[in-house]
Amino acid sequence: MAAQGPRPDRYRSARGLLEAPLEAEYGAFRLAGRLATVYSYNEQIPGPVLEARAGDTVRVPFTNNLPEPTNIHFHGLHVEPTGRADNIFLEIPPGESLTYEFTLPAGHPAGTYWFHPHIHGRTARQLSRGMAGLFIVRGELDDIPEIAAATEYLLMLKDFEIYRDGSVGPGSILTVNGVVNPRMVLQQNGLLRLRILNSSIDLYFLLQLEEHPLYLIATDGGGIPQPLAMESILIAPGQRIEVVAQGDRPGGVYRLLNLPYASQGGGMEGHSTQETAQLLATLAYEGRLERPVVLPSRLVSVDPLPPPTQPLRRFEFRSRDLPAGPVFEINGRTFDHERVDTRVALNTIEEWEIINLDTMDHPIHLHTNLFQVVVDGEPERAWRDIINVRGGERRRFRVRFADFPGKTVYHCHRVAHGDLGMQGVVEMHLLLPPRGRFPR
Ligand code: C2O
Ligand code: CU
Ligand code: CU
């Protein structure tokens, strides 16, 4: 169920095929209760919801009706980064069309993925004007009876500013699915399941639901082995989580809040360092189930990745103020799509260390292969594609480069930082397959 507000179209796969025509549009739209001029997919904010299962083929006939080039990135999906699949080097000029097509591998993790434009230098603008949609891969977690019985809401979080002339950008209006403070309902004794995407280009959300602990059940790349009770949960730009709340409070109305979080580093200014909690949505109890639905203590199994087979790689992230304006660098260089920064071999496991030399947070994202964050030397049993690294911190993740050769990118998902250079190219090379195994 989409929270109250505009209902995006849903495209579901049937007999192994998801066919989802998308058009990039530029025009008037009712956003946060006001008339605005937005960029969108199919004149909807959020964009259409795409739903598939592992093994399905995905076909997206796409037309660009914007006055500038664009493309589509399928964020988090483990599919080819080349050809007409998840190829962010494609540029579709105004007025032109292209059909994206790829197949989700049989073992693709079920989870909450999304799609958005990925044109270097234009990503921040196109995304902040409204272009984003969810891509849900259903599977194991969804098939657990208690989870299936939960009331599911899809929440696309995004900040906007709407200017006098109707143009939009990031700003102080917090929206959920393009509206301010939508209402969600839950039966007493029921389970509430929230699938949440932070589609803001710079804003962090620190979520809390009044009087309800939130149980984390999934990260970017799907379910985790056991629910994790949390008072509040941080969602960096680009990240997704799924949380569950038990409907075990007295009836009434509870607020979903965004708590203050200093993503600019302690004491520095920045719009995400607001001092009070902000309202995102409202949960109202309505009706009552006779018998409580209880969140199971076991969810899905996630095997930790084995130790790395290659030496550690280090990446230093730093911004600098130059006379010509700020630049955002990785290992002292800004992005060049012609240059390969990192060469890796398929079927190897690596650890990457992300070193943040700034005071602000950088949420670092890798395309094509999901990873596991390494905590105290051990990989977490959770799949992610974004790791948030606080100012002055260093953190590691472990990744297996599997299945798909070719070039793709890693970058900061405060996407203006990426547009200003904080992005690198990784090339995944095909090696001779180990004996007895052949690449697919
Ligand atoms: Cu969501 Cu390279 O991006
Ligand atoms: Cu991505
Ligand atoms: Cu950054």
Coordinates of C-alpha atoms and ligand atoms in Angstrom, one line a residue:
M1 CA 0.0 0.0 0.0
A2 CA 1.3 3.5 -0.8
A3 CA 0.8 6.0 2.1
Q4 CA -2.1 8.3 1.4
G5 CA -1.3 10.7 -1.4
P6 CA -0.7 10.1 -5.1
R7 CA -0.6 6.4 -5.9
P8 CA 2.2 5.6 -8.3
D9 CA 1.4 3.0 -11.0
R10 CA 2.7 -0.5 -10.3
Y11 CA 4.2 -2.8 -12.8
R12 CA 4.5 -6.4 -11.7
S13 CA 6.2 -9.2 -13.6
A14 CA 4.0 -11.9 -15.1
R15 CA 5.3 -15.3 -16.4
G16 CA 8.9 -14.2 -15.9
L17 CA 8.7 -10.8 -17.6
L18 CA 8.4 -7.3 -16.2
E19 CA 7.5 -4.9 -18.9
A20 CA 7.5 -1.3 -17.6
P21 CA 7.4 1.6 -20.0
L22 CA 8.9 4.8 -18.6
E23 CA 9.0 8.3 -19.9
A24 CA 11.1 11.1 -18.5
E25 CA 8.7 14.1 -18.3
Y26 CA 9.0 17.8 -17.6
G27 CA 5.9 19.6 -16.5
A28 CA 3.4 20.8 -13.8
F29 CA 2.7 18.5 -10.9
R30 CA 1.0 18.9 -7.5
L31 CA 3.8 18.5 -5.1
A32 CA 3.5 18.9 -1.3
G33 CA 0.1 20.5 -2.0
R34 CA 1.5 23.1 -4.4
L35 CA 1.8 23.4 -8.1
A36 CA 5.4 22.9 -9.1
T37 CA 7.3 22.3 -12.3
V38 CA 9.1 19.0 -11.9
Y39 CA 11.0 16.3 -13.6
S40 CA 9.4 12.9 -13.2
Y41 CA 8.9 9.4 -14.5
N42 CA 5.5 9.0 -16.2
E43 CA 4.3 12.3 -14.6
Q44 CA 4.4 10.7 -11.1
I45 CA 6.3 11.5 -7.9
P46 CA 7.2 9.0 -6.7
G47 CA 7.7 7.3 -10.0
P48 CA 6.0 3.9 -10.9
V49 CA 6.8 1.0 -8.6
L50 CA 8.5 -1.9 -10.5
E51 CA 8.1 -5.3 -8.9
A52 CA 9.8 -8.5 -9.9
R53 CA 11.3 -11.7 -8.6
A54 CA 14.7 -13.2 -9.0
G55 CA 15.1 -14.8 -12.4
D56 CA 12.7 -12.4 -14.1
T57 CA 13.5 -10.5 -17.3
V58 CA 13.0 -6.7 -17.1
R59 CA 12.2 -4.7 -20.2
V60 CA 11.9 -0.9 -19.8
P61 CA 11.0 0.9 -23.1
F62 CA 12.2 4.4 -22.2
T63 CA 11.6 7.8 -23.8
N64 CA 13.3 11.0 -22.8
N65 CA 10.9 14.0 -23.0
L66 CA 13.2 16.2 -21.0
P67 CA 15.0 19.2 -22.6
E68 CA 18.3 17.6 -21.7
P69 CA 20.0 14.2 -21.9
T70 CA 19.2 11.6 -19.3
N71 CA 19.4 7.8 -18.6
I72 CA 18.2 5.3 -16.0
H73 CA 20.3 3.7 -13.3
F74 CA 18.9 0.6 -11.6
H75 CA 20.4 1.3 -8.2
G76 CA 21.5 -1.8 -6.3
L77 CA 20.5 -4.4 -8.8
H78 CA 23.1 -7.2 -9.5
V79 CA 22.8 -7.1 -13.4
E80 CA 25.1 -6.3 -16.3
P81 CA 26.5 -2.8 -16.1
T82 CA 27.0 -2.8 -19.9
G83 CA 25.0 -2.8 -23.2
R84 CA 21.3 -1.8 -22.7
A85 CA 21.3 -3.1 -19.1
D86 CA 22.3 -1.0 -16.1
N87 CA 24.8 1.1 -18.2
I88 CA 25.3 4.5 -16.7
F89 CA 27.6 5.5 -19.6
L90 CA 24.6 5.6 -21.9
E91 CA 23.1 9.1 -22.6
I92 CA 19.7 9.4 -24.2
P93 CA 19.3 12.7 -26.0
P94 CA 16.1 14.8 -25.7
G95 CA 13.3 13.2 -27.7
E96 CA 14.9 9.8 -28.1
S97 CA 14.1 6.4 -26.9
L98 CA 15.9 3.3 -25.8
T99 CA 14.7 -0.1 -24.4
Y100 CA 16.5 -1.2 -21.3
E101 CA 16.6 -5.0 -20.9
F102 CA 18.3 -7.4 -18.4
T103 CA 17.6 -10.5 -16.4
L104 CA 17.8 -10.7 -12.7
P105 CA 20.0 -13.7 -11.8
A106 CA 18.3 -16.7 -10.3
G107 CA 19.8 -16.0 -6.8
H108 CA 19.2 -12.3 -6.8
P109 CA 18.6 -11.1 -3.3
A110 CA 15.0 -9.9 -2.7
G111 CA 15.1 -6.3 -1.5
T112 CA 14.2 -2.7 -2.0
Y113 CA 16.1 -1.2 -4.9
W114 CA 15.3 1.9 -7.0
F115 CA 16.0 3.8 -10.2
H116 CA 17.0 7.3 -11.0
P117 CA 18.9 9.3 -13.6
H118 CA 22.7 8.9 -13.6
I119 CA 24.2 11.4 -16.1
H120 CA 27.5 12.8 -14.8
G121 CA 27.1 16.5 -13.8
R122 CA 23.3 16.4 -14.1
T123 CA 22.4 13.7 -11.6
A124 CA 21.8 16.0 -8.6
R125 CA 19.6 18.3 -10.6
Q126 CA 17.5 15.6 -12.3
L127 CA 17.1 13.6 -9.1
S128 CA 16.3 16.6 -6.9
R129 CA 13.6 17.7 -9.3
G130 CA 11.7 14.5 -8.7
M131 CA 12.9 11.6 -10.9
A132 CA 13.0 8.4 -8.7
G133 CA 11.0 5.2 -8.3
L134 CA 11.2 2.0 -6.3
F135 CA 12.3 -1.3 -7.8
I136 CA 11.2 -4.1 -5.5
V137 CA 12.5 -7.6 -5.8
R138 CA 10.2 -9.9 -3.9
G139 CA 11.3 -13.2 -2.4
E140 CA 12.1 -15.1 0.8
L141 CA 11.5 -12.3 3.3
D142 CA 8.1 -11.4 1.7
D143 CA 7.1 -15.1 1.9
I144 CA 7.4 -15.3 5.7
P145 CA 3.8 -15.5 6.8
E146 CA 3.9 -12.8 9.6
I147 CA 5.7 -10.5 7.2
A148 CA 3.3 -11.2 4.5
A149 CA 0.4 -10.4 6.9
A150 CA 1.9 -7.1 7.8
T151 CA 0.5 -3.8 6.5
E152 CA 3.1 -2.7 4.1
Y153 CA 3.8 1.0 3.2
L154 CA 6.3 2.2 0.7
L155 CA 7.8 5.5 1.8
M156 CA 10.0 7.6 -0.5
L157 CA 11.5 10.3 1.6
K158 CA 12.6 13.5 -0.1
D159 CA 13.2 17.1 0.7
F160 CA 12.1 19.8 -1.7
E161 CA 12.0 23.5 -2.1
I162 CA 9.4 25.0 -4.4
Y163 CA 10.4 28.5 -5.7
R164 CA 8.1 31.4 -6.8
D165 CA 8.4 30.4 -10.4
G166 CA 7.3 26.8 -9.6
S167 CA 10.8 25.3 -10.1
V168 CA 11.9 22.8 -7.5
G169 CA 15.2 21.8 -5.8
P170 CA 16.3 20.3 -2.5
G171 CA 15.2 22.3 0.5
S172 CA 13.1 22.5 3.7
I173 CA 9.9 20.8 2.8
L174 CA 10.0 17.2 3.9
T175 CA 7.9 14.9 1.9
V176 CA 6.9 11.3 2.0
N177 CA 5.8 10.1 -1.5
G178 CA 5.6 13.7 -2.6
V179 CA 3.2 14.8 0.1
V180 CA 3.6 16.4 3.5
N181 CA 2.6 14.3 6.5
P182 CA 0.7 11.5 4.9
R183 CA -1.5 9.3 7.1
M184 CA -0.8 5.6 7.6
V185 CA -3.2 3.2 9.4
L186 CA -2.5 0.1 11.4
Q187 CA -4.8 -2.3 13.1
Q188 CA -4.2 -2.8 16.8
N189 CA -2.3 -6.1 17.2
G190 CA -1.2 -5.9 13.6
L191 CA 2.3 -5.5 12.2
L192 CA 3.4 -2.4 10.3
R193 CA 6.1 -2.9 7.7
L194 CA 7.7 0.2 6.2
R195 CA 9.9 0.0 3.1
I196 CA 11.8 3.2 3.1
L197 CA 14.0 4.9 0.5
N198 CA 15.9 8.1 1.2
S199 CA 15.8 9.7 -2.3
S200 CA 17.2 13.0 -1.1
I201 CA 20.4 14.2 -2.7
D202 CA 22.0 15.5 0.4
L203 CA 19.7 15.1 3.4
Y204 CA 20.0 12.4 6.1
F205 CA 17.0 11.0 7.9
L206 CA 17.2 9.8 11.5
L207 CA 13.8 8.1 11.9
Q208 CA 11.8 7.5 15.0
L209 CA 8.3 6.4 15.5
E210 CA 6.7 7.7 18.7
E211 CA 6.4 5.1 21.5
H212 CA 7.3 2.3 19.1
P213 CA 10.7 0.6 18.8
L214 CA 11.5 0.0 15.2
Y215 CA 12.7 -3.4 14.2
L216 CA 15.2 -3.4 11.3
I217 CA 14.4 -6.4 9.1
A218 CA 16.2 -5.4 5.9
T219 CA 19.0 -3.2 4.6
D220 CA 19.7 -2.0 1.0
G221 CA 20.0 -5.5 -0.4
G222 CA 17.3 -7.3 1.5
G223 CA 16.5 -9.3 4.7
I224 CA 18.8 -9.8 7.6
P225 CA 18.9 -12.9 9.8
Q226 CA 17.2 -11.4 12.9
P227 CA 15.2 -8.3 13.6
L228 CA 17.2 -5.6 15.3
A229 CA 15.3 -3.4 17.7
M230 CA 16.3 0.3 17.4
E231 CA 15.2 3.6 19.0
S232 CA 16.0 5.5 15.9
I233 CA 17.5 4.5 12.5
L234 CA 19.8 6.6 10.3
I235 CA 19.2 6.5 6.5
A236 CA 21.9 8.2 4.4
P237 CA 21.1 9.5 0.9
G238 CA 20.4 6.6 -1.4
Q239 CA 20.0 4.0 1.3
R240 CA 16.9 1.8 1.9
I241 CA 15.8 0.0 4.9
E242 CA 12.8 -2.0 6.0
V243 CA 11.5 -1.7 9.5
V244 CA 8.6 -3.3 11.4
A245 CA 6.6 -1.8 14.3
Q246 CA 4.3 -3.9 16.4
G247 CA 0.8 -2.5 16.8
D248 CA 0.8 -3.0 20.5
R249 CA 0.2 0.5 21.9
P250 CA -3.1 1.9 23.1
G251 CA -5.1 3.2 20.1
G252 CA -4.3 6.7 19.0
V253 CA -2.1 8.7 16.7
Y254 CA 1.7 8.5 16.6
R255 CA 4.2 10.6 14.7
L256 CA 7.0 9.3 12.4
L257 CA 9.7 11.8 13.1
N258 CA 13.0 12.9 11.6
L259 CA 15.4 13.6 14.5
P260 CA 18.3 16.1 14.2
Y261 CA 21.5 14.7 12.7
A262 CA 24.7 16.6 12.0
S263 CA 25.8 15.2 8.7
Q264 CA 28.0 18.3 8.1
G265 CA 30.2 17.4 11.0
G266 CA 30.0 18.7 14.5
G267 CA 29.0 22.3 14.7
M268 CA 29.2 23.1 11.0
E269 CA 26.3 24.8 9.3
G270 CA 24.2 22.9 6.8
H271 CA 20.5 22.3 6.3
S272 CA 20.5 18.9 7.8
T273 CA 21.5 20.2 11.3
Q274 CA 18.1 21.3 12.3
E275 CA 17.6 21.4 16.0
T276 CA 14.2 19.9 16.6
A277 CA 12.5 16.8 15.4
Q278 CA 10.5 17.2 12.2
L279 CA 7.2 15.5 11.3
L280 CA 7.3 13.1 8.4
A281 CA 4.1 11.1 8.6
T282 CA 1.3 10.1 11.0
L283 CA 0.3 6.6 12.1
A284 CA -3.3 6.1 13.3
Y285 CA -4.6 2.9 14.8
E286 CA -7.8 1.8 13.2
G287 CA -9.6 -1.5 13.9
R288 CA -8.2 -4.4 15.9
L289 CA -7.1 -7.9 15.2
E290 CA -8.3 -10.6 17.6
R291 CA -4.9 -12.3 17.8
P292 CA -1.6 -10.4 17.7
V293 CA 0.7 -10.9 14.7
V294 CA 4.1 -11.3 16.3
L295 CA 7.3 -10.6 14.4
P296 CA 9.3 -13.8 14.1
S297 CA 12.8 -13.9 15.7
R298 CA 14.4 -15.5 12.6
L299 CA 14.1 -14.0 9.2
V300 CA 16.4 -15.0 6.3
S301 CA 19.8 -16.5 6.2
V302 CA 22.7 -14.3 5.0
D303 CA 26.1 -16.0 4.7
P304 CA 29.0 -13.9 5.5
L305 CA 31.5 -13.4 2.6
P306 CA 34.7 -15.4 3.0
P307 CA 38.0 -13.5 3.7
P308 CA 39.4 -11.3 0.8
T309 CA 41.5 -13.0 -1.8
Q310 CA 43.2 -9.7 -2.9
P311 CA 45.1 -7.0 -1.0
L312 CA 43.2 -4.3 0.7
R313 CA 42.4 -1.2 -1.4
R314 CA 42.2 2.2 0.1
F315 CA 40.2 5.2 -1.1
E316 CA 40.6 8.7 0.3
F317 CA 37.6 11.0 0.0
R318 CA 38.2 14.7 0.4
S319 CA 36.7 18.0 -0.8
R320 CA 38.7 21.1 -1.5
D321 CA 37.8 24.7 -2.1
L322 CA 39.5 25.9 -5.3
P323 CA 39.3 29.4 -6.7
A324 CA 37.0 28.0 -9.4
G325 CA 34.7 26.4 -6.9
P326 CA 34.6 23.3 -4.7
V327 CA 35.9 20.0 -6.0
F328 CA 35.3 16.6 -4.5
E329 CA 38.1 14.0 -4.9
I330 CA 38.9 10.3 -4.5
N331 CA 42.6 9.6 -4.0
G332 CA 43.4 13.2 -5.2
R333 CA 41.5 12.9 -8.5
T334 CA 38.1 14.0 -9.8
F335 CA 36.0 11.8 -12.1
D336 CA 36.9 11.1 -15.6
H337 CA 34.7 8.6 -17.4
E338 CA 37.5 7.7 -19.9
R339 CA 39.9 6.7 -17.1
V340 CA 39.8 3.4 -15.2
D341 CA 40.6 4.0 -11.6
T342 CA 40.3 0.5 -10.2
R343 CA 40.8 -2.8 -12.0
V344 CA 39.4 -5.9 -10.3
A345 CA 39.2 -9.5 -11.4
L346 CA 35.9 -11.4 -11.5
N347 CA 35.3 -14.1 -9.0
T348 CA 37.6 -12.4 -6.4
I349 CA 36.7 -11.0 -3.0
E350 CA 38.1 -7.7 -2.0
E351 CA 38.0 -5.4 1.0
W352 CA 37.8 -1.7 0.4
E353 CA 38.7 0.9 3.0
I354 CA 36.9 4.2 2.7
I355 CA 38.8 7.0 4.4
N356 CA 36.9 10.2 4.9
L357 CA 39.3 13.1 5.3
D358 CA 36.5 15.7 5.5
T359 CA 34.4 16.7 8.5
M360 CA 31.1 16.0 6.7
D361 CA 29.7 12.5 6.1
H362 CA 30.1 10.8 2.8
P363 CA 27.7 7.9 1.9
I364 CA 29.7 5.8 -0.5
H365 CA 28.0 3.7 -3.1
L366 CA 29.3 0.9 -5.4
H367 CA 27.3 -0.3 -8.4
T368 CA 26.6 -3.8 -9.6
N369 CA 27.8 -5.9 -6.6
L370 CA 26.3 -5.7 -3.1
F371 CA 28.7 -5.7 -0.2
Q372 CA 29.0 -6.5 3.5
V373 CA 30.2 -3.8 5.9
V374 CA 33.1 -5.1 8.0
V375 CA 32.6 -4.4 11.7
D376 CA 35.4 -5.3 14.2
G377 CA 37.0 -7.4 11.4
E378 CA 33.8 -9.4 10.7
P379 CA 31.5 -9.0 7.8
E380 CA 27.9 -8.0 8.8
R381 CA 25.2 -10.4 7.8
A382 CA 23.5 -7.7 5.7
W383 CA 23.7 -6.7 2.1
R384 CA 24.3 -3.1 1.3
D385 CA 25.3 -0.9 -1.5
I386 CA 25.9 2.3 0.5
I387 CA 28.2 2.7 3.4
N388 CA 28.0 6.0 5.4
V389 CA 31.4 7.2 6.5
R390 CA 31.3 10.0 9.1
G391 CA 33.8 12.9 8.9
G392 CA 37.3 11.7 10.0
E393 CA 36.3 8.0 10.0
R394 CA 37.5 5.1 8.0
R395 CA 35.3 2.0 7.4
R396 CA 35.6 -1.2 5.3
F397 CA 33.4 -3.3 3.3
R398 CA 33.9 -6.7 1.7
V399 CA 32.6 -7.5 -1.8
R400 CA 32.7 -10.3 -4.3
F401 CA 32.9 -9.3 -7.9
A402 CA 30.6 -11.8 -9.4
D403 CA 29.0 -12.6 -12.8
F404 CA 29.4 -9.4 -14.8
P405 CA 32.5 -8.1 -16.5
G406 CA 32.7 -4.5 -17.6
K407 CA 33.0 -0.9 -16.3
T408 CA 30.9 0.8 -13.7
V409 CA 31.3 3.4 -11.0
Y410 CA 31.5 4.0 -7.3
H411 CA 30.8 7.4 -5.9
C412 CA 29.4 9.5 -3.1
H413 CA 25.6 9.4 -3.0
R414 CA 25.3 13.0 -1.8
V415 CA 25.1 13.1 -5.6
A416 CA 26.2 16.8 -5.9
H417 CA 29.6 15.6 -4.5
G418 CA 29.6 12.9 -7.2
D419 CA 28.7 15.5 -9.9
L420 CA 31.6 17.6 -8.6
G421 CA 34.1 14.8 -9.1
M422 CA 33.7 12.3 -6.2
Q423 CA 33.3 9.3 -8.5
G424 CA 35.6 6.6 -9.9
V425 CA 35.4 3.9 -12.6
V426 CA 35.9 0.3 -11.6
E427 CA 36.5 -2.3 -14.4
M428 CA 35.7 -5.9 -13.7
H429 CA 37.9 -8.2 -15.7
L430 CA 37.1 -11.7 -16.8
L431 CA 39.7 -14.2 -15.8
L432 CA 39.9 -17.8 -16.8
P433 CA 37.2 -19.5 -14.8
P434 CA 38.3 -21.8 -12.0
R435 CA 38.4 -25.4 -13.2
G436 CA 35.0 -26.9 -13.8
R437 CA 33.1 -23.6 -13.6
F438 CA 32.1 -21.4 -16.5
P439 CA 31.0 -17.9 -16.4
R440 CA 27.4 -17.4 -17.1
Ligands
C2O1 CU1 21.9 5.6 -6.9 CU2 25.4 5.6 -8.8 O1 23.7 5.7 -7.9
CU2 CU 23.7 3.0 -7.9
CU3 CU 30.1 13.1 -0.3

